[in-house]
Short mmCIF file of C-alpha atoms in Angstrom, two decimals:
data_model
loop_
_atom_site.label_atom_id
_atom_site.label_comp_id
_atom_site.label_asym_id
_atom_site.label_seq_id
_atom_site.Cartn_x
_atom_site.Cartn_y
_atom_site.Cartn_z
CA MET A 14 193.82 42.27 255.78
CA SER A 15 191.00 43.15 253.39
CA ASP A 16 188.42 45.80 254.16
CA THR A 17 185.64 43.18 253.98
CA LEU A 18 187.30 41.02 256.59
CA VAL A 19 187.85 44.02 258.87
CA LEU A 20 184.16 44.92 258.52
CA LEU A 21 183.06 41.37 259.35
CA LEU A 22 185.32 41.22 262.39
CA THR A 23 184.07 44.61 263.57
CA LEU A 24 180.46 43.54 263.22
CA ASP A 25 181.21 40.28 265.00
CA TRP A 26 182.68 42.07 268.02
CA LEU A 27 179.89 44.63 268.02
CA ALA A 28 177.44 41.76 268.24
CA ARG A 29 179.35 40.28 271.16
CA PHE A 30 179.37 43.56 273.10
CA ALA A 31 175.70 44.18 272.28
CA ILE A 32 174.66 40.75 273.54
CA PHE A 33 176.83 41.24 276.63
CA ALA A 34 174.93 44.48 277.34
CA VAL A 35 171.60 42.68 276.89
CA ILE A 36 172.66 39.94 279.29
CA ILE A 37 173.70 42.46 281.96
CA PHE A 38 170.37 44.27 281.90
CA SER A 39 168.10 41.43 280.80
CA ARG A 40 164.96 40.54 282.66
CA PRO A 41 164.51 37.72 283.35
CA GLU A 42 168.14 36.77 283.78
CA VAL A 43 167.54 33.24 282.47
CA GLY A 44 167.11 34.81 279.03
CA ALA A 45 170.89 35.21 278.89
CA GLN A 46 171.16 31.59 277.74
CA GLY A 47 169.13 32.32 274.63
CA TRP A 48 171.08 35.47 273.80
CA LEU A 49 174.36 33.60 274.15
CA ALA A 50 173.12 30.87 271.81
CA LEU A 51 171.99 33.51 269.33
CA VAL A 52 175.33 35.29 269.19
CA LEU A 53 177.20 31.97 269.04
CA VAL A 54 175.25 30.69 266.04
CA PHE A 55 174.32 33.95 264.27
CA PRO A 56 176.76 36.64 265.50
CA ILE A 57 176.18 39.29 262.84
CA PRO A 58 172.38 39.01 262.49
CA ALA A 59 172.31 39.19 266.30
CA ILE A 60 173.09 42.93 266.02
CA LEU A 61 169.81 43.53 264.18
CA VAL A 62 167.91 41.43 266.68
CA VAL A 63 169.34 43.43 269.56
CA LEU A 64 168.43 46.74 267.91
CA TRP A 65 164.93 45.38 267.37
CA ALA A 66 164.38 43.75 270.72
CA PHE A 67 166.57 45.58 273.22
CA ARG A 68 163.99 48.15 274.21
CA PRO A 69 162.74 48.99 277.71
CA LEU A 70 160.22 46.73 279.41
CA ALA A 71 158.35 49.91 280.32
CA THR A 72 158.87 53.54 279.32
CA ALA A 73 158.83 56.31 281.92
CA ARG A 74 155.37 57.41 280.78
CA ARG A 75 154.02 53.85 280.97
CA ARG A 76 155.51 53.33 284.43
CA ALA A 77 153.87 56.56 285.60
CA ARG A 78 150.53 55.46 284.18
CA PHE A 79 150.89 52.05 285.79
CA ALA A 80 151.60 53.68 289.16
CA GLU A 81 148.48 55.83 288.79
CA ALA A 82 146.44 52.78 287.76
CA ARG A 83 147.64 50.99 290.91
CA ARG A 84 146.46 53.91 293.04
CA GLN A 85 143.04 53.77 291.40
CA LEU A 86 142.95 50.00 291.82
CA LYS A 87 143.56 50.33 295.56
CA ILE A 88 140.58 52.69 295.79
CA ALA A 89 138.40 50.30 293.80
CA ARG A 90 139.60 47.37 295.92
CA ARG A 91 138.50 49.08 299.13
CA GLN A 92 135.10 49.87 297.64
CA ILE A 93 134.61 46.29 296.48
CA LEU A 94 135.59 44.81 299.84
CA MET A 95 133.25 47.22 301.66
CA SER A 96 130.27 46.03 299.59
CA GLN A 97 127.75 44.03 301.61
CA HIS A 98 127.58 41.57 298.71
CA CYS A 99 131.31 40.82 298.62
CA SER A 100 131.85 37.93 301.03
CA PRO A 101 135.46 37.13 302.04
CA PRO A 102 135.81 33.36 301.63
CA GLN A 103 137.03 30.92 304.26
CA LEU A 104 139.70 29.05 302.30
CA PRO A 105 141.31 25.77 303.35
CA ALA A 106 144.57 26.37 305.22
CA HIS A 107 146.72 24.90 302.42
CA LEU A 108 145.27 27.36 299.87
CA VAL A 109 145.57 30.56 301.91
CA ARG A 110 149.16 31.25 300.89
CA ALA A 111 148.35 31.18 297.17
CA ALA A 112 145.50 33.64 297.73
CA GLN A 113 147.71 35.94 299.80
CA LEU A 114 150.44 35.86 297.14
CA ILE A 115 148.08 37.10 294.44
CA GLU A 116 146.57 39.77 296.67
CA ARG A 117 149.95 41.20 297.63
CA VAL A 118 151.18 41.48 294.04
CA ASN A 119 147.98 42.08 292.06
CA LEU A 120 145.85 43.66 294.84
CA PHE A 121 143.03 41.27 293.90
CA PRO A 122 141.68 39.40 296.96
CA ALA A 123 139.84 36.08 296.81
CA VAL A 124 136.09 36.74 296.81
CA GLY A 125 133.15 34.42 297.28
CA GLY A 126 129.70 34.34 295.72
CA ASN A 127 130.61 33.57 292.12
CA ASN A 128 128.91 31.37 289.56
CA ILE A 129 131.37 29.66 287.20
CA GLU A 130 130.46 27.94 283.93
CA ALA A 131 133.06 25.85 282.11
CA LEU A 132 132.89 26.15 278.30
CA ALA A 133 134.97 23.75 276.21
CA ASP A 134 133.07 23.93 272.92
CA TYR A 135 134.57 26.54 270.58
CA GLN A 136 131.37 27.69 268.89
CA GLU A 137 129.42 27.65 272.16
CA VAL A 138 131.82 30.24 273.57
CA ILE A 139 131.19 32.51 270.59
CA ASP A 140 127.42 31.96 270.68
CA ARG A 141 127.18 32.61 274.42
CA LEU A 142 129.34 35.73 274.16
CA VAL A 143 127.25 37.08 271.28
CA ALA A 144 124.05 36.39 273.23
CA ASP A 145 125.39 38.15 276.34
CA ILE A 146 126.52 41.16 274.30
CA GLY A 147 122.97 41.22 272.99
CA THR A 148 121.67 41.71 276.54
CA ALA A 149 124.16 44.46 277.46
CA ARG A 150 122.57 47.62 278.80
CA HIS A 151 125.50 49.85 279.76
CA HIS A 152 128.86 48.67 278.41
CA VAL A 153 130.88 45.89 276.77
CA HIS A 154 134.64 45.61 277.28
CA LEU A 155 136.68 43.17 275.23
CA THR A 156 140.42 42.40 275.28
CA THR A 157 141.85 39.88 272.84
CA TYR A 158 145.22 38.99 271.41
CA ILE A 159 143.77 38.08 268.00
CA PHE A 160 140.68 39.71 266.47
CA SER A 161 140.38 38.22 263.02
CA ASP A 162 138.40 39.56 260.06
CA ASP A 163 136.72 36.20 259.41
CA ALA A 164 133.28 34.67 260.07
CA VAL A 165 133.84 34.52 263.84
CA GLY A 166 135.31 38.02 263.98
CA ASN A 167 132.42 39.40 261.95
CA GLN A 168 129.96 37.65 264.27
CA ILE A 169 131.45 39.51 267.25
CA VAL A 170 131.61 42.76 265.26
CA ALA A 171 127.91 42.47 264.41
CA ALA A 172 127.03 41.91 268.08
CA LEU A 173 129.09 44.94 269.14
CA VAL A 174 127.61 47.13 266.43
CA ALA A 175 124.09 46.13 267.47
CA ALA A 176 124.91 46.91 271.10
CA ALA A 177 126.37 50.31 270.17
CA SER A 178 123.23 51.13 268.20
CA ARG A 179 121.25 50.64 271.44
CA GLY A 180 123.46 53.17 273.23
CA VAL A 181 125.76 50.63 274.89
CA GLU A 182 129.34 51.89 275.35
CA CYS A 183 131.67 49.39 273.67
CA ARG A 184 135.44 49.40 274.12
CA VAL A 185 137.76 46.95 272.37
CA LEU A 186 141.47 46.44 273.03
CA ILE A 187 143.39 44.31 270.52
CA ASP A 188 147.06 43.44 270.50
CA ALA A 189 148.89 45.34 267.77
CA LEU A 190 151.02 42.38 266.69
CA GLY A 191 148.66 39.48 267.36
CA SER A 192 145.94 41.16 265.27
CA TYR A 193 148.35 42.78 262.82
CA TRP A 194 146.93 41.25 259.63
CA TRP A 195 143.32 42.22 260.39
CA SER A 196 143.54 45.24 262.70
CA ARG A 197 143.03 47.93 260.06
CA ARG A 198 139.85 46.35 258.70
CA ILE A 199 138.47 45.48 262.16
CA ILE A 200 139.22 48.94 263.55
CA ARG A 201 137.66 50.61 260.53
CA LYS A 202 134.48 48.54 260.88
CA LEU A 203 134.12 49.19 264.59
CA ARG A 204 134.99 52.87 264.59
CA SER A 205 132.60 53.59 261.75
CA CYS A 206 129.82 52.40 264.08
CA GLY A 207 130.90 54.46 267.07
CA ILE A 208 132.86 51.75 268.91
CA THR A 209 136.10 52.80 270.60
CA VAL A 210 139.08 50.60 269.66
CA ARG A 211 142.71 50.74 270.76
CA ARG A 212 145.80 48.81 269.73
CA ALA A 213 147.70 47.43 272.70
CA LEU A 214 151.48 47.82 272.66
CA PRO A 215 151.89 49.25 269.14
CA VAL A 216 155.07 48.18 267.37
CA SER A 217 157.57 50.72 266.05
CA LEU A 218 160.95 49.92 264.54
CA THR A 219 162.00 53.58 264.36
CA ASN A 220 160.80 54.95 267.70
CA MET A 221 163.43 53.84 270.23
CA GLU A 222 161.13 54.98 273.06
CA ALA A 223 158.68 52.25 272.11
CA LEU A 224 158.57 49.07 274.16
CA ARG A 225 160.22 45.88 273.02
CA PRO A 226 158.15 44.55 270.13
CA ASP A 227 158.13 41.05 271.61
CA LEU A 228 156.17 42.26 274.65
CA ARG A 229 152.53 41.54 273.94
CA ASN A 230 149.13 41.84 275.59
CA HIS A 231 148.14 38.18 275.41
CA ARG A 232 145.01 38.45 277.56
CA LYS A 233 141.60 37.20 276.45
CA LEU A 234 138.72 38.51 278.50
CA ALA A 235 135.35 40.16 278.15
CA VAL A 236 133.24 42.09 280.66
CA ILE A 237 129.57 42.90 280.12
CA ASP A 238 127.85 45.48 282.33
CA GLY A 239 130.30 44.68 285.13
CA ARG A 240 128.21 41.58 285.86
CA LEU A 241 129.30 38.94 283.36
CA GLY A 242 132.82 37.99 282.40
CA TYR A 243 134.65 35.61 280.09
CA ILE A 244 138.26 34.53 280.53
CA GLY A 245 140.36 31.76 279.04
CA SER A 246 142.45 30.80 276.04
CA GLN A 247 140.17 31.58 273.09
CA ASN A 248 140.83 34.41 270.64
CA VAL A 249 138.31 35.97 268.28
CA ILE A 250 139.13 33.84 265.25
CA SER A 251 137.83 30.75 263.51
CA ALA A 252 138.66 27.40 265.10
CA GLU A 253 139.81 26.05 261.74
CA LEU A 254 143.58 26.20 261.31
CA PRO A 255 145.86 25.71 258.29
CA GLY A 256 146.55 22.04 257.65
CA GLY A 257 143.04 20.93 258.58
CA GLN A 258 143.49 21.13 262.36
CA ARG A 259 140.88 22.59 264.66
CA SER A 260 141.78 24.61 267.75
CA LYS A 261 140.72 23.18 271.13
CA GLU A 262 140.07 25.85 273.76
CA PHE A 263 138.78 26.32 277.30
CA VAL A 264 136.94 29.36 278.68
CA VAL A 265 134.98 30.09 281.82
CA ARG A 266 131.91 32.32 281.97
CA VAL A 267 131.72 34.12 285.29
CA ASN A 268 128.97 35.91 287.16
CA GLY A 269 129.73 37.44 290.56
CA PRO A 270 132.06 39.79 292.46
CA VAL A 271 135.24 38.55 290.75
CA VAL A 272 133.97 40.12 287.52
CA LEU A 273 134.77 43.49 289.10
CA GLN A 274 138.41 42.42 289.26
CA MET A 275 138.30 41.59 285.54
CA GLN A 276 136.79 45.02 284.99
CA ALA A 277 139.59 46.64 286.99
CA LEU A 278 142.21 44.83 284.89
CA PHE A 279 140.57 46.02 281.67
CA ALA A 280 140.47 49.59 283.04
CA ASN A 281 144.15 49.29 283.94
CA ASP A 282 145.10 48.17 280.40
CA TRP A 283 142.89 50.83 278.83
CA PHE A 284 144.52 53.56 280.89
CA LEU A 285 148.01 52.29 280.01
CA GLU A 286 147.29 52.44 276.28
CA CYS A 287 145.36 55.68 275.92
CA GLY A 288 145.42 57.53 279.25
CA ASP A 289 141.62 57.48 279.67
CA LEU A 290 140.63 56.70 283.25
CA LEU A 291 137.46 54.58 283.41
CA SER A 292 136.08 55.74 286.75
CA ASP A 293 132.32 55.73 286.11
CA GLY A 294 130.64 54.09 289.11
CA ALA A 295 128.30 52.21 286.78
CA LEU A 296 131.29 50.15 285.59
CA PHE A 297 131.55 48.59 289.05
CA PRO A 298 128.04 47.60 290.16
CA HIS A 299 127.63 45.93 293.56
CA GLU A 300 125.06 43.15 293.27
CA ARG A 301 124.05 40.08 295.22
CA SER A 302 126.16 36.96 295.08
CA ALA A 303 125.50 34.78 292.05
CA GLY A 304 126.88 31.46 293.27
CA ALA A 305 129.02 29.63 295.79
CA ALA A 306 132.45 29.56 294.12
CA HIS A 307 135.44 31.46 295.49
CA ALA A 308 137.62 33.05 292.81
CA GLN A 309 140.50 35.47 292.36
CA LEU A 310 141.99 37.18 289.32
CA VAL A 311 145.71 36.83 288.64
CA ALA A 312 147.49 39.06 286.14
CA GLY A 313 151.07 39.32 284.91
CA GLY A 314 152.94 41.63 282.59
CA PRO A 315 156.14 43.62 282.02
CA GLU A 316 155.00 46.41 284.33
CA TYR A 317 154.92 44.16 287.38
CA ARG A 318 158.19 43.92 289.29
CA ARG A 319 157.44 40.35 290.30
CA SER A 320 156.03 37.62 288.09
CA VAL A 321 153.00 36.63 290.13
CA ILE A 322 151.97 33.91 287.67
CA ARG A 323 155.39 32.33 287.90
CA LEU A 324 155.34 32.53 291.70
CA LEU A 325 151.79 31.17 291.77
CA LEU A 326 152.68 28.11 289.70
CA ASP A 327 155.56 27.33 292.05
CA ALA A 328 153.23 27.70 295.04
CA LEU A 329 150.60 25.40 293.49
CA VAL A 330 153.13 22.71 292.64
CA HIS A 331 154.45 22.78 296.20
CA THR A 332 150.89 22.81 297.59
CA VAL A 333 149.48 19.84 295.64
CA GLU A 334 148.95 16.68 297.68
CA HIS A 335 147.48 14.09 295.31
CA ARG A 336 147.07 15.09 291.66
CA LEU A 337 148.32 17.89 289.42
CA VAL A 338 147.27 18.21 285.77
CA ILE A 339 148.76 20.89 283.50
CA THR A 340 147.21 21.48 280.08
CA THR A 341 149.12 23.86 277.82
CA PRO A 342 150.03 24.25 274.13
CA TYR A 343 153.57 25.40 274.97
CA PHE A 344 155.61 23.72 277.71
CA VAL A 345 159.08 25.29 277.89
CA PRO A 346 159.71 25.58 281.65
CA ASP A 347 162.70 26.94 283.51
CA GLU A 348 164.87 24.93 285.88
CA ALA A 349 163.01 25.98 289.03
CA LEU A 350 159.63 24.79 287.72
CA LEU A 351 161.18 21.56 286.44
CA LEU A 352 162.61 20.85 289.88
CA ALA A 353 159.28 21.62 291.53
CA LEU A 354 157.45 19.19 289.23
CA GLU A 355 160.07 16.50 289.80
CA GLY A 356 159.80 17.07 293.54
CA ALA A 357 156.01 16.70 293.44
CA ALA A 358 156.29 13.42 291.52
CA ALA A 359 158.98 12.18 293.93
CA ARG A 360 156.72 12.67 296.95
CA GLY A 361 153.97 10.60 295.36
CA VAL A 362 151.86 13.21 293.58
CA GLU A 363 150.32 12.12 290.28
CA VAL A 364 151.67 14.72 287.86
CA CYS A 365 150.22 14.78 284.36
CA LEU A 366 151.00 16.98 281.34
CA ILE A 367 148.53 17.26 278.44
CA LEU A 368 150.19 18.83 275.42
CA PRO A 369 149.47 19.02 271.68
CA LYS A 370 151.02 16.28 269.57
CA LYS A 371 151.53 18.81 266.78
CA GLY A 372 151.90 22.47 267.63
CA ASP A 373 151.87 25.58 265.47
CA HIS A 374 155.51 26.61 266.02
CA ARG A 375 158.12 24.10 264.93
CA LEU A 376 160.98 25.51 267.02
CA VAL A 377 158.80 25.57 270.15
CA ASP A 378 157.70 21.99 269.44
CA LEU A 379 161.31 20.85 269.31
CA ALA A 380 162.29 22.75 272.46
CA GLN A 381 159.27 21.36 274.28
CA ARG A 382 160.15 17.78 273.36
CA SER A 383 163.65 18.21 274.75
CA PHE A 384 162.15 18.14 278.26
CA PHE A 385 160.28 14.88 277.79
CA ASP A 386 163.20 12.60 278.72
CA ARG A 387 163.58 14.28 282.06
CA MET A 388 159.85 14.38 282.78
CA LEU A 389 159.35 10.71 281.95
CA GLU A 390 162.34 9.70 284.05
CA ALA A 391 160.82 11.57 287.00
CA GLY A 392 157.60 9.56 286.64
CA ILE A 393 155.50 12.34 285.12
CA ASP A 394 152.80 11.26 282.67
CA ILE A 395 152.80 12.98 279.27
CA HIS A 396 149.78 12.81 276.97
CA LEU A 397 149.98 14.21 273.43
CA TYR A 398 146.60 15.38 272.15
CA HIS A 399 145.99 14.46 268.50
CA ARG A 400 142.37 15.45 267.79
CA GLY A 401 143.32 18.98 266.75
CA PHE A 402 145.55 21.70 268.11
CA LEU A 403 145.23 21.84 271.90
CA HIS A 404 145.37 25.56 272.70
CA ALA A 405 143.61 25.33 276.09
CA LYS A 406 145.53 26.55 279.14
CA HIS A 407 144.49 25.31 282.56
CA VAL A 408 145.84 23.70 285.71
CA SER A 409 143.97 21.58 288.25
CA VAL A 410 145.26 20.95 291.76
CA ASP A 411 143.79 18.05 293.72
CA ASP A 412 139.99 18.32 293.88
CA ASP A 413 139.40 21.92 294.85
CA LEU A 414 141.53 24.34 292.84
CA VAL A 415 141.64 25.37 289.19
CA LEU A 416 143.65 27.96 287.25
CA VAL A 417 142.22 28.95 283.85
CA GLY A 418 143.52 31.70 281.61
CA SER A 419 145.69 32.87 278.74
CA MET A 420 149.14 31.94 280.09
CA ASN A 421 151.43 29.30 278.61
CA ILE A 422 154.14 27.45 280.51
CA ASP A 423 157.05 29.30 278.96
CA LEU A 424 159.29 32.20 279.82
CA ARG A 425 157.45 34.63 277.58
CA SER A 426 154.09 34.11 279.24
CA LEU A 427 155.38 33.83 282.78
CA GLU A 428 157.75 36.81 282.71
CA LEU A 429 157.05 39.14 279.78
CA ASN A 430 153.59 39.08 278.21
CA GLY A 431 150.46 40.60 279.67
CA GLU A 432 148.47 37.57 280.81
CA ALA A 433 145.33 36.96 282.83
CA GLY A 434 143.96 33.95 284.63
CA LEU A 435 141.26 33.06 287.11
CA LEU A 436 142.11 31.03 290.19
CA ILE A 437 138.95 29.17 291.23
CA TYR A 438 138.63 27.59 294.66
CA ASP A 439 135.68 25.30 294.00
CA GLN A 440 135.15 21.53 293.97
CA ASP A 441 132.31 21.63 291.41
CA THR A 442 134.41 23.61 288.90
CA THR A 443 137.36 21.29 289.51
CA ALA A 444 135.14 18.26 288.88
CA ARG A 445 133.96 19.76 285.57
CA LEU A 446 137.54 20.46 284.57
CA ARG A 447 138.51 16.90 285.49
CA GLU A 448 135.89 15.71 282.99
CA GLU A 449 137.43 17.92 280.32
CA GLU A 450 140.88 16.60 281.17
CA ALA A 451 139.60 13.04 280.85
CA ARG A 452 138.21 13.85 277.39
CA ASN A 453 141.53 15.37 276.38
CA ILE A 454 143.44 12.34 277.63
CA ALA A 455 141.06 10.07 275.71
CA GLY A 456 142.01 12.01 272.57
CA SER A 457 145.72 11.70 273.27
CA GLU A 458 148.48 9.15 273.09
CA ARG A 459 150.44 8.49 276.27
CA LEU A 460 154.20 8.62 275.91
CA VAL A 461 156.01 5.44 276.87
CA ARG A 462 159.51 6.04 278.14
CA ALA A 463 161.16 3.10 276.33
CA GLU A 464 159.56 4.04 273.00
CA TRP A 465 160.42 7.72 273.40
CA ASN A 466 164.04 6.92 274.20
CA ALA A 467 164.27 4.89 270.98
CA ARG A 468 163.69 7.93 268.74
CA PRO A 469 166.46 8.77 266.21
CA ALA A 470 169.62 10.55 267.36
CA LEU A 471 168.98 13.29 264.78
CA ALA A 472 165.67 14.10 266.47
CA ARG A 473 167.43 14.34 269.84
CA ALA A 474 170.03 16.70 268.38
CA ALA A 475 167.38 18.98 266.86
CA GLU A 476 165.43 19.09 270.15
CA ASN A 477 168.50 19.92 272.22
CA ALA A 478 169.57 22.59 269.74
CA ALA A 479 166.13 24.20 269.91
CA ARG A 480 166.28 24.09 273.69
CA LEU A 481 169.28 26.44 273.66
CA PHE A 482 166.98 29.14 272.32
CA SER A 483 164.09 28.29 274.66
CA PRO A 484 164.50 31.45 276.82
CA LEU A 485 163.80 33.55 273.71
CA LEU A 486 160.75 31.57 272.55
#
């Protein structure tokens, strides 16, 4: 037997043992399917992937910081609830369990007295954010997955620089990988003007103590003076995409007690990345109620032992009585969520998915389409948006509940990435979202089961092959 063949066989078996080790310790366990597919198709390159990706979900230092952040959050939670302006809402009986679930895992209770504005126009979000930064008196906190060095990015930079020149404390947290191509230039611009910037989850191929490089801070939120907040799907980047498409987003602008929860989440992330505890009382002002909407922040990430976003989605699907609409750019669900959606449709609920006709990741597109047969057979409506790239992420439940945020319907968002969403218990906000859903449906084509089933066999094969890797996407 030649030396080359011995080497190849050795590498092949090393890959098998390495993947076996990943499967044993993997979280979530469903990811084992993807690792098995990887080693089956690409056994030798799988070794490099394991060395790159098989890192801890949280280092000892990060777990210690997270534990300390939780202790501080409990203190802040008590202070918020003791405020005379923080009114505990009276939720309908069928929504109480969802609220309790979030509070037990995230420590964020549902709070009343919020004013919610729905923003679906891309440039309006940027213009309103710039204007609000312009009114900041004490601080501006911004977390984003992508902070691009383009016209939109420079517009936000200019607003932050102007605020800093007035003595406003500005802190910016950008994901190290999502903003990789622009981070050096953006950080240099901001730091030169006295703005504090941190990279979230920095990537290192040589430091084995670093976290897995595929764990990302995918949150998009802004907090201004502890009074105004923005949360949704939109990054700091131009809406124009390669190929002539334009990104379609959805963001809510919030004023009221729930903004303090957004502030607490930013402080938690800031402490995790740099160890600086943001405990200034001015960051958490107690003011009068701004509106009538009840709301509650939901956050997920690798540090949490339980995936609250995943549990919340299950709870919402089992709670819905009449109509459920899910809008997402990436729909790669696990078996449990698929069964829940099928069960909702079987008991007479109108279940509707609004997805992009053409996404920005070919493999994800193929994997996503592999679920369409099953969804259509269950009686679930699928609408493929074709007036741009639908990047909005929101869920509406009946006529009184909305979930808006950064999370996708895939394993990465629900189990691994740092995500943030706002659960809004409000009929007016739900009605406004219903209008946005109607506009999205009007810009979509509805899949017809007979026509979809007539697609070429080669397309089916490609979709099913991509689905094997779906736990890794």
